[in-house]
């Protein structure tokens, strides 16, 4: 379906809903939401939320100013959905790596696909609820197709709530790892710390994947790429420059990633400004490595995240 027809259909279906507008950013369609609490922007490609800002406050989610909004290129920033694997496929548990064999994309397959906008509801409590769906039918490299339906619920309110529901509709187990790869907007990385991960084991992806723990809050002073395991409870980003604390809560996620590219990698990354590292910090809520999932036939799993 060409973009003009797609836009027409979206206007007809959703254009009259108060607070909703539909925009084309080069090749990508975005849904803008504004309500009494906040404003947000969601791209249909990857069901990728790119903006969330409570009225009168600084934006909470960071999006690279160097995005080129081309079909098939994941936006750098926002909250990408990493599924059915996180990171490099070959660094995943064997059951996952062998399910998808020679695939080379980082962070799975669904952040480049166009999700279907199922509905938008302005709720009586003032929040806006959007639901997007993606049928997954994987036939490459496998004898029998892997089939699942992904459903993504987004609640735009005083807090930002995201719920990713995966249902295995094939009659064989579905192995996957996943993460909501949140890029948070901060005033200054030099005045930022992460709490809630003290004494929690982490794999240092920049130091031979060695496991360590630290008993202090995490201050970023260089390229940081850590996969925390056995995570429980709330994490906080102390964004001193904005005089705020960003809180991150989740259900049934016992792994998370803290990532900042710092100076040298910022210069190497595409669609990423050289000084971008100063104003962003990724704290990614996931089901990764030992926390990965094996869904029984017809089984389903929900990963949920609340940001405030
Ligand atoms: O989550 C951390 C990470 O895996 C980093 O290693 C870095 O690659 C980052 O994700 C960005 O991934 P992307 O595929 O969006 O470039």
Short mmCIF file of C-alpha atoms and ligand atoms in Angstrom, two decimals:
data_model
loop_
_atom_site.label_atom_id
_atom_site.label_comp_id
_atom_site.label_asym_id
_atom_site.label_seq_id
_atom_site.Cartn_x
_atom_site.Cartn_y
_atom_site.Cartn_z
CA UNK A 1 0.00 0.00 0.00
CA UNK A 2 1.49 3.37 -0.95
CA UNK A 3 2.08 5.96 1.71
CA UNK A 4 -0.68 8.30 0.46
CA UNK A 5 -3.30 5.57 0.76
CA UNK A 6 -1.93 4.57 4.14
CA UNK A 7 -2.11 8.13 5.40
CA UNK A 8 -5.66 8.46 4.05
CA UNK A 9 -6.73 5.33 5.88
CA UNK A 10 -5.11 6.53 9.10
CA UNK A 11 -6.78 9.96 8.87
CA UNK A 12 -10.15 8.29 8.36
CA UNK A 13 -9.67 5.90 11.24
CA UNK A 14 -7.91 8.11 13.79
CA UNK A 15 -7.74 11.66 12.50
CA UNK A 16 -10.85 12.85 14.34
CA UNK A 17 -9.76 11.65 17.80
CA UNK A 18 -9.05 14.67 20.06
CA UNK A 19 -5.32 15.23 20.61
CA UNK A 20 -4.24 12.95 17.76
CA UNK A 21 -2.43 14.05 14.61
CA UNK A 22 -0.70 12.05 11.92
CA UNK A 23 2.56 13.22 10.37
CA UNK A 24 4.95 12.03 7.68
CA UNK A 25 8.64 12.41 8.53
CA UNK A 26 10.27 11.74 5.11
CA UNK A 27 9.40 8.03 4.61
CA UNK A 28 8.04 7.27 8.08
CA UNK A 29 4.54 7.81 9.48
CA UNK A 30 4.25 9.17 13.02
CA UNK A 31 1.29 9.52 15.36
CA UNK A 32 1.39 12.56 17.64
CA UNK A 33 -0.52 12.46 20.91
CA UNK A 34 -1.29 15.37 23.20
CA UNK A 35 -3.47 15.22 26.30
CA UNK A 36 -3.77 16.95 29.68
CA UNK A 37 -0.66 15.25 31.01
CA UNK A 38 1.89 15.05 28.22
CA UNK A 39 2.72 14.87 24.55
CA UNK A 40 4.25 11.94 22.71
CA UNK A 41 5.19 10.75 19.23
CA UNK A 42 5.10 7.19 18.00
CA UNK A 43 6.42 5.90 14.67
CA UNK A 44 4.58 2.98 13.04
CA UNK A 45 7.93 1.57 11.95
CA UNK A 46 9.04 -0.54 14.88
CA UNK A 47 6.14 0.84 16.98
CA UNK A 48 8.93 3.11 18.13
CA UNK A 49 8.07 5.79 20.61
CA UNK A 50 10.38 8.72 19.80
CA UNK A 51 9.13 11.46 22.12
CA UNK A 52 7.50 11.75 25.54
CA UNK A 53 7.33 15.03 27.43
CA UNK A 54 5.15 16.04 30.36
CA UNK A 55 3.77 19.57 30.03
CA UNK A 56 6.12 22.15 31.59
CA UNK A 57 9.02 19.69 31.87
CA UNK A 58 12.03 18.73 29.76
CA UNK A 59 11.52 15.81 27.35
CA UNK A 60 12.09 12.44 29.02
CA UNK A 61 13.00 10.44 25.90
CA UNK A 62 15.93 11.31 23.61
CA UNK A 63 15.91 11.06 19.81
CA UNK A 64 19.00 11.71 17.73
CA UNK A 65 18.75 14.92 15.71
CA UNK A 66 20.58 13.02 12.94
CA UNK A 67 17.80 10.50 12.18
CA UNK A 68 17.12 10.22 8.43
CA UNK A 69 13.62 8.68 8.73
CA UNK A 70 14.18 6.16 5.95
CA UNK A 71 12.11 2.96 5.72
CA UNK A 72 14.07 0.00 7.01
CA UNK A 73 16.48 2.09 9.09
CA UNK A 74 15.68 1.95 12.82
CA UNK A 75 15.53 5.40 14.41
CA UNK A 76 18.46 6.09 16.71
CA UNK A 77 16.83 6.87 20.02
CA UNK A 78 13.33 6.74 21.44
CA UNK A 79 12.36 3.30 22.73
CA UNK A 80 13.22 0.66 20.11
CA UNK A 81 11.65 -2.78 20.63
CA UNK A 82 14.41 -5.38 20.47
CA UNK A 83 12.78 -8.73 19.55
CA UNK A 84 13.16 -11.75 19.01
CA UNK A 85 16.74 -11.23 20.16
CA UNK A 86 18.67 -8.54 22.02
CA UNK A 87 22.02 -7.28 20.73
CA UNK A 88 24.18 -9.59 18.62
CA UNK A 89 22.30 -12.83 17.87
CA UNK A 90 25.43 -14.93 18.41
CA UNK A 91 25.86 -13.57 21.93
CA UNK A 92 22.45 -15.01 22.83
CA UNK A 93 21.76 -18.39 24.43
CA UNK A 94 22.10 -21.28 21.93
CA UNK A 95 18.32 -21.93 21.79
CA UNK A 96 17.83 -18.39 20.47
CA UNK A 97 20.89 -18.19 18.21
CA UNK A 98 19.96 -21.53 16.60
CA UNK A 99 16.35 -20.43 16.06
CA UNK A 100 17.36 -17.57 13.78
CA UNK A 101 20.70 -18.95 12.49
CA UNK A 102 22.52 -16.58 10.11
CA UNK A 103 20.51 -13.42 10.84
CA UNK A 104 22.88 -10.49 11.26
CA UNK A 105 20.65 -7.58 12.33
CA UNK A 106 21.38 -6.18 15.79
CA UNK A 107 18.44 -6.20 18.23
CA UNK A 108 16.15 -8.52 16.30
CA UNK A 109 13.77 -8.00 13.40
CA UNK A 110 10.71 -6.04 14.52
CA UNK A 111 12.13 -2.53 14.96
CA UNK A 112 12.42 -2.26 11.15
CA UNK A 113 8.94 -3.57 10.43
CA UNK A 114 5.78 -1.53 10.17
CA UNK A 115 3.34 -2.34 12.95
CA UNK A 116 -0.43 -2.01 12.51
CA UNK A 117 -2.10 0.71 14.58
CA UNK A 118 -5.01 -1.18 16.09
CA UNK A 119 -6.73 1.49 18.17
CA UNK A 120 -6.33 4.76 20.06
CA UNK A 121 -8.53 5.52 23.08
CA UNK A 122 -8.67 8.66 25.19
CA UNK A 123 -9.36 7.14 28.62
CA UNK A 124 -11.63 8.69 31.25
CA UNK A 125 -8.61 9.20 33.55
CA UNK A 126 -7.05 11.51 30.95
CA UNK A 127 -4.46 9.07 29.61
CA UNK A 128 -4.27 8.10 25.95
CA UNK A 129 -4.03 4.37 25.18
CA UNK A 130 -2.61 3.18 21.85
CA UNK A 131 -2.38 -0.43 20.74
CA UNK A 132 -0.27 -1.72 17.87
CA UNK A 133 0.06 -5.26 16.60
CA UNK A 134 2.58 -7.19 14.52
CA UNK A 135 2.07 -10.69 13.14
CA UNK A 136 5.40 -12.56 13.17
CA UNK A 137 5.82 -15.43 10.74
CA UNK A 138 9.45 -16.50 10.50
CA UNK A 139 10.21 -19.00 7.75
CA UNK A 140 13.89 -18.42 6.93
CA UNK A 141 16.33 -21.18 7.95
CA UNK A 142 13.62 -23.19 9.75
CA UNK A 143 11.76 -26.37 8.87
CA UNK A 144 8.52 -25.15 10.44
CA UNK A 145 7.69 -21.45 10.65
CA UNK A 146 7.96 -19.66 13.97
CA UNK A 147 4.69 -17.79 14.40
CA UNK A 148 3.76 -15.24 17.03
CA UNK A 149 1.60 -12.19 17.46
CA UNK A 150 3.09 -9.14 19.13
CA UNK A 151 0.78 -6.63 20.79
CA UNK A 152 2.10 -3.35 22.18
CA UNK A 153 0.12 -1.15 24.55
CA UNK A 154 1.26 2.40 25.19
CA UNK A 155 -0.33 4.60 27.86
CA UNK A 156 0.53 8.30 27.64
CA UNK A 157 -0.21 9.96 30.98
CA UNK A 158 1.57 11.37 34.02
CA UNK A 159 3.71 8.30 33.59
CA UNK A 160 4.64 6.52 30.39
CA UNK A 161 3.60 2.87 30.48
CA UNK A 162 4.56 0.30 27.84
CA UNK A 163 3.39 -3.33 27.72
CA UNK A 164 4.75 -5.76 25.13
CA UNK A 165 2.69 -8.96 24.90
CA UNK A 166 4.04 -11.87 22.86
CA UNK A 167 1.82 -14.87 22.04
CA UNK A 168 3.30 -18.02 20.52
CA UNK A 169 0.76 -19.20 17.93
CA UNK A 170 2.93 -21.96 16.49
CA UNK A 171 2.83 -25.49 17.89
CA UNK A 172 6.50 -25.47 18.86
CA UNK A 173 8.38 -23.59 21.62
CA UNK A 174 9.40 -20.02 20.77
CA UNK A 175 12.77 -18.93 22.15
CA UNK A 176 13.59 -15.23 22.32
CA UNK A 177 15.29 -12.44 24.21
CA UNK A 178 13.91 -8.93 24.20
CA UNK A 179 14.36 -5.40 25.52
CA UNK A 180 12.64 -2.02 25.46
CA UNK A 181 15.80 -0.11 24.54
CA UNK A 182 14.97 3.23 26.18
CA UNK A 183 17.11 6.27 25.33
CA UNK A 184 16.58 8.78 28.15
CA UNK A 185 17.14 12.52 27.68
CA UNK A 186 19.42 13.98 30.34
CA UNK A 187 20.84 17.48 30.79
CA UNK A 188 24.48 16.43 31.16
CA UNK A 189 25.99 12.94 31.41
CA UNK A 190 28.67 14.37 33.76
CA UNK A 191 25.93 15.23 36.26
CA UNK A 192 24.04 11.97 35.98
CA UNK A 193 24.00 8.81 38.09
CA UNK A 194 22.05 5.53 38.07
CA UNK A 195 20.79 3.99 41.30
CA UNK A 196 19.00 0.72 41.97
CA UNK A 197 21.70 -1.48 40.44
CA UNK A 198 24.07 -1.51 43.40
CA UNK A 199 25.36 -5.00 44.33
CA UNK A 200 23.70 -6.40 41.17
CA UNK A 201 25.90 -8.58 38.97
CA UNK A 202 26.59 -7.17 35.53
CA UNK A 203 28.39 -8.39 32.43
CA UNK A 204 30.81 -5.76 31.15
CA UNK A 205 30.48 -5.96 27.35
CA UNK A 206 33.57 -3.78 27.02
CA UNK A 207 35.78 -5.97 29.19
CA UNK A 208 35.66 -9.50 27.72
CA UNK A 209 32.12 -9.95 29.04
CA UNK A 210 33.53 -10.32 32.58
CA UNK A 211 31.00 -10.35 35.41
CA UNK A 212 31.39 -7.81 38.23
CA UNK A 213 29.33 -6.01 40.83
CA UNK A 214 29.60 -2.55 42.35
CA UNK A 215 28.22 -1.40 45.68
CA UNK A 216 27.85 2.25 44.67
CA UNK A 217 25.54 4.14 42.35
CA UNK A 218 26.77 4.19 38.74
CA UNK A 219 28.33 7.36 37.42
CA UNK A 220 29.14 7.37 33.70
CA UNK A 221 32.71 8.51 33.02
CA UNK A 222 33.43 6.68 29.78
CA UNK A 223 31.90 4.28 27.24
CA UNK A 224 29.62 2.03 29.25
CA UNK A 225 27.87 -1.13 28.03
CA UNK A 226 26.69 -3.37 30.87
CA UNK A 227 24.12 -6.17 30.99
CA UNK A 228 22.79 -6.44 34.55
CA UNK A 229 21.31 -9.77 35.63
CA UNK A 230 19.12 -10.69 38.66
CA UNK A 231 17.71 -7.19 38.54
CA UNK A 232 14.76 -6.49 40.79
CA UNK A 233 12.90 -3.37 41.81
CA UNK A 234 13.18 0.17 40.57
CA UNK A 235 16.07 1.88 38.85
CA UNK A 236 16.51 5.63 38.97
CA UNK A 237 18.38 8.02 36.72
CA UNK A 238 19.47 11.03 38.78
CA UNK A 239 19.32 13.73 36.11
CA UNK A 240 20.79 16.54 38.26
CA UNK A 241 21.09 18.99 35.37
CA UNK A 242 17.31 18.87 34.94
CA UNK A 243 16.79 18.74 38.71
CA UNK A 244 14.83 15.51 38.37
CA UNK A 245 14.88 11.80 39.04
CA UNK A 246 13.63 9.50 36.27
CA UNK A 247 12.20 6.31 37.76
CA UNK A 248 12.02 3.04 35.84
CA UNK A 249 9.81 0.20 37.07
CA UNK A 250 9.06 -3.03 35.29
CA UNK A 251 7.30 -6.34 35.80
CA UNK A 252 8.87 -9.68 34.94
CA UNK A 253 12.13 -8.19 33.76
CA UNK A 254 15.20 -9.36 35.67
CA UNK A 255 17.80 -7.96 33.30
CA UNK A 256 18.63 -4.49 32.08
CA UNK A 257 21.33 -2.75 30.09
CA UNK A 258 23.09 0.54 30.80
CA UNK A 259 24.71 2.03 27.73
CA UNK A 260 26.46 5.26 26.84
CA UNK A 261 28.73 5.39 23.77
CA UNK A 262 30.85 8.24 25.16
CA UNK A 263 33.09 10.34 22.88
CA UNK A 264 34.88 8.00 20.49
CA UNK A 265 31.95 5.68 19.76
CA UNK A 266 29.61 8.68 19.31
CA UNK A 267 31.86 9.74 16.46
CA UNK A 268 31.66 6.26 14.92
CA UNK A 269 27.91 5.68 15.24
CA UNK A 270 25.70 6.58 12.26
CA UNK A 271 22.77 8.97 12.78
CA UNK A 272 24.36 10.01 16.09
CA UNK A 273 25.86 13.46 16.74
CA UNK A 274 29.48 13.53 17.96
CA UNK A 275 28.41 15.15 21.24
CA UNK A 276 25.19 13.11 21.56
CA UNK A 277 26.63 11.09 24.45
CA UNK A 278 26.36 14.15 26.72
CA UNK A 279 22.57 14.28 26.59
CA UNK A 280 21.44 10.67 26.51
CA UNK A 281 21.67 7.53 28.60
CA UNK A 282 20.19 4.15 27.73
CA UNK A 283 18.65 2.09 30.51
CA UNK A 284 17.06 -0.83 28.72
CA UNK A 285 14.46 -3.06 30.36
CA UNK A 286 14.64 -6.60 29.09
CA UNK A 287 14.61 -10.35 29.22
CA UNK A 288 18.20 -11.01 28.23
CA UNK A 289 20.71 -13.92 28.52
CA UNK A 290 19.77 -16.05 31.56
CA UNK A 291 16.51 -14.08 31.73
CA UNK A 292 15.57 -14.99 28.12
CA UNK A 293 12.24 -16.64 27.37
CA UNK A 294 11.06 -19.99 26.00
CA UNK A 295 7.36 -19.70 25.25
CA UNK A 296 5.43 -22.97 25.09
CA UNK A 297 3.04 -23.44 22.16
CA UNK A 298 0.10 -21.03 22.62
CA UNK A 299 1.91 -19.51 25.61
CA UNK A 300 2.20 -15.75 26.06
CA UNK A 301 4.41 -13.34 27.98
CA UNK A 302 4.09 -9.70 29.00
CA UNK A 303 7.02 -7.34 29.52
CA UNK A 304 5.87 -4.08 31.09
CA UNK A 305 7.66 -0.85 31.86
CA UNK A 306 6.58 2.29 33.69
CA UNK A 307 8.64 5.46 33.33
CA UNK A 308 8.03 8.60 35.40
O1 LIG B 1 22.12 -1.86 24.24
C1 LIG B 1 23.47 -1.56 24.05
C2 LIG B 1 23.82 -1.81 22.61
O2 LIG B 1 23.77 -3.16 22.29
C3 LIG B 1 25.18 -1.21 22.37
O3 LIG B 1 26.17 -2.19 22.29
C4 LIG B 1 24.97 -0.43 21.06
O4 LIG B 1 25.18 -1.26 19.94
C5 LIG B 1 23.54 0.00 21.22
O5 LIG B 1 22.88 -1.14 21.73
C6 LIG B 1 22.94 0.55 19.96
O6 LIG B 1 22.54 -0.50 19.16
P1 LIG B 1 22.06 -0.11 17.65
O7 LIG B 1 21.82 -1.38 16.96
O8 LIG B 1 20.80 0.73 17.83
O9 LIG B 1 23.18 0.69 17.08
#
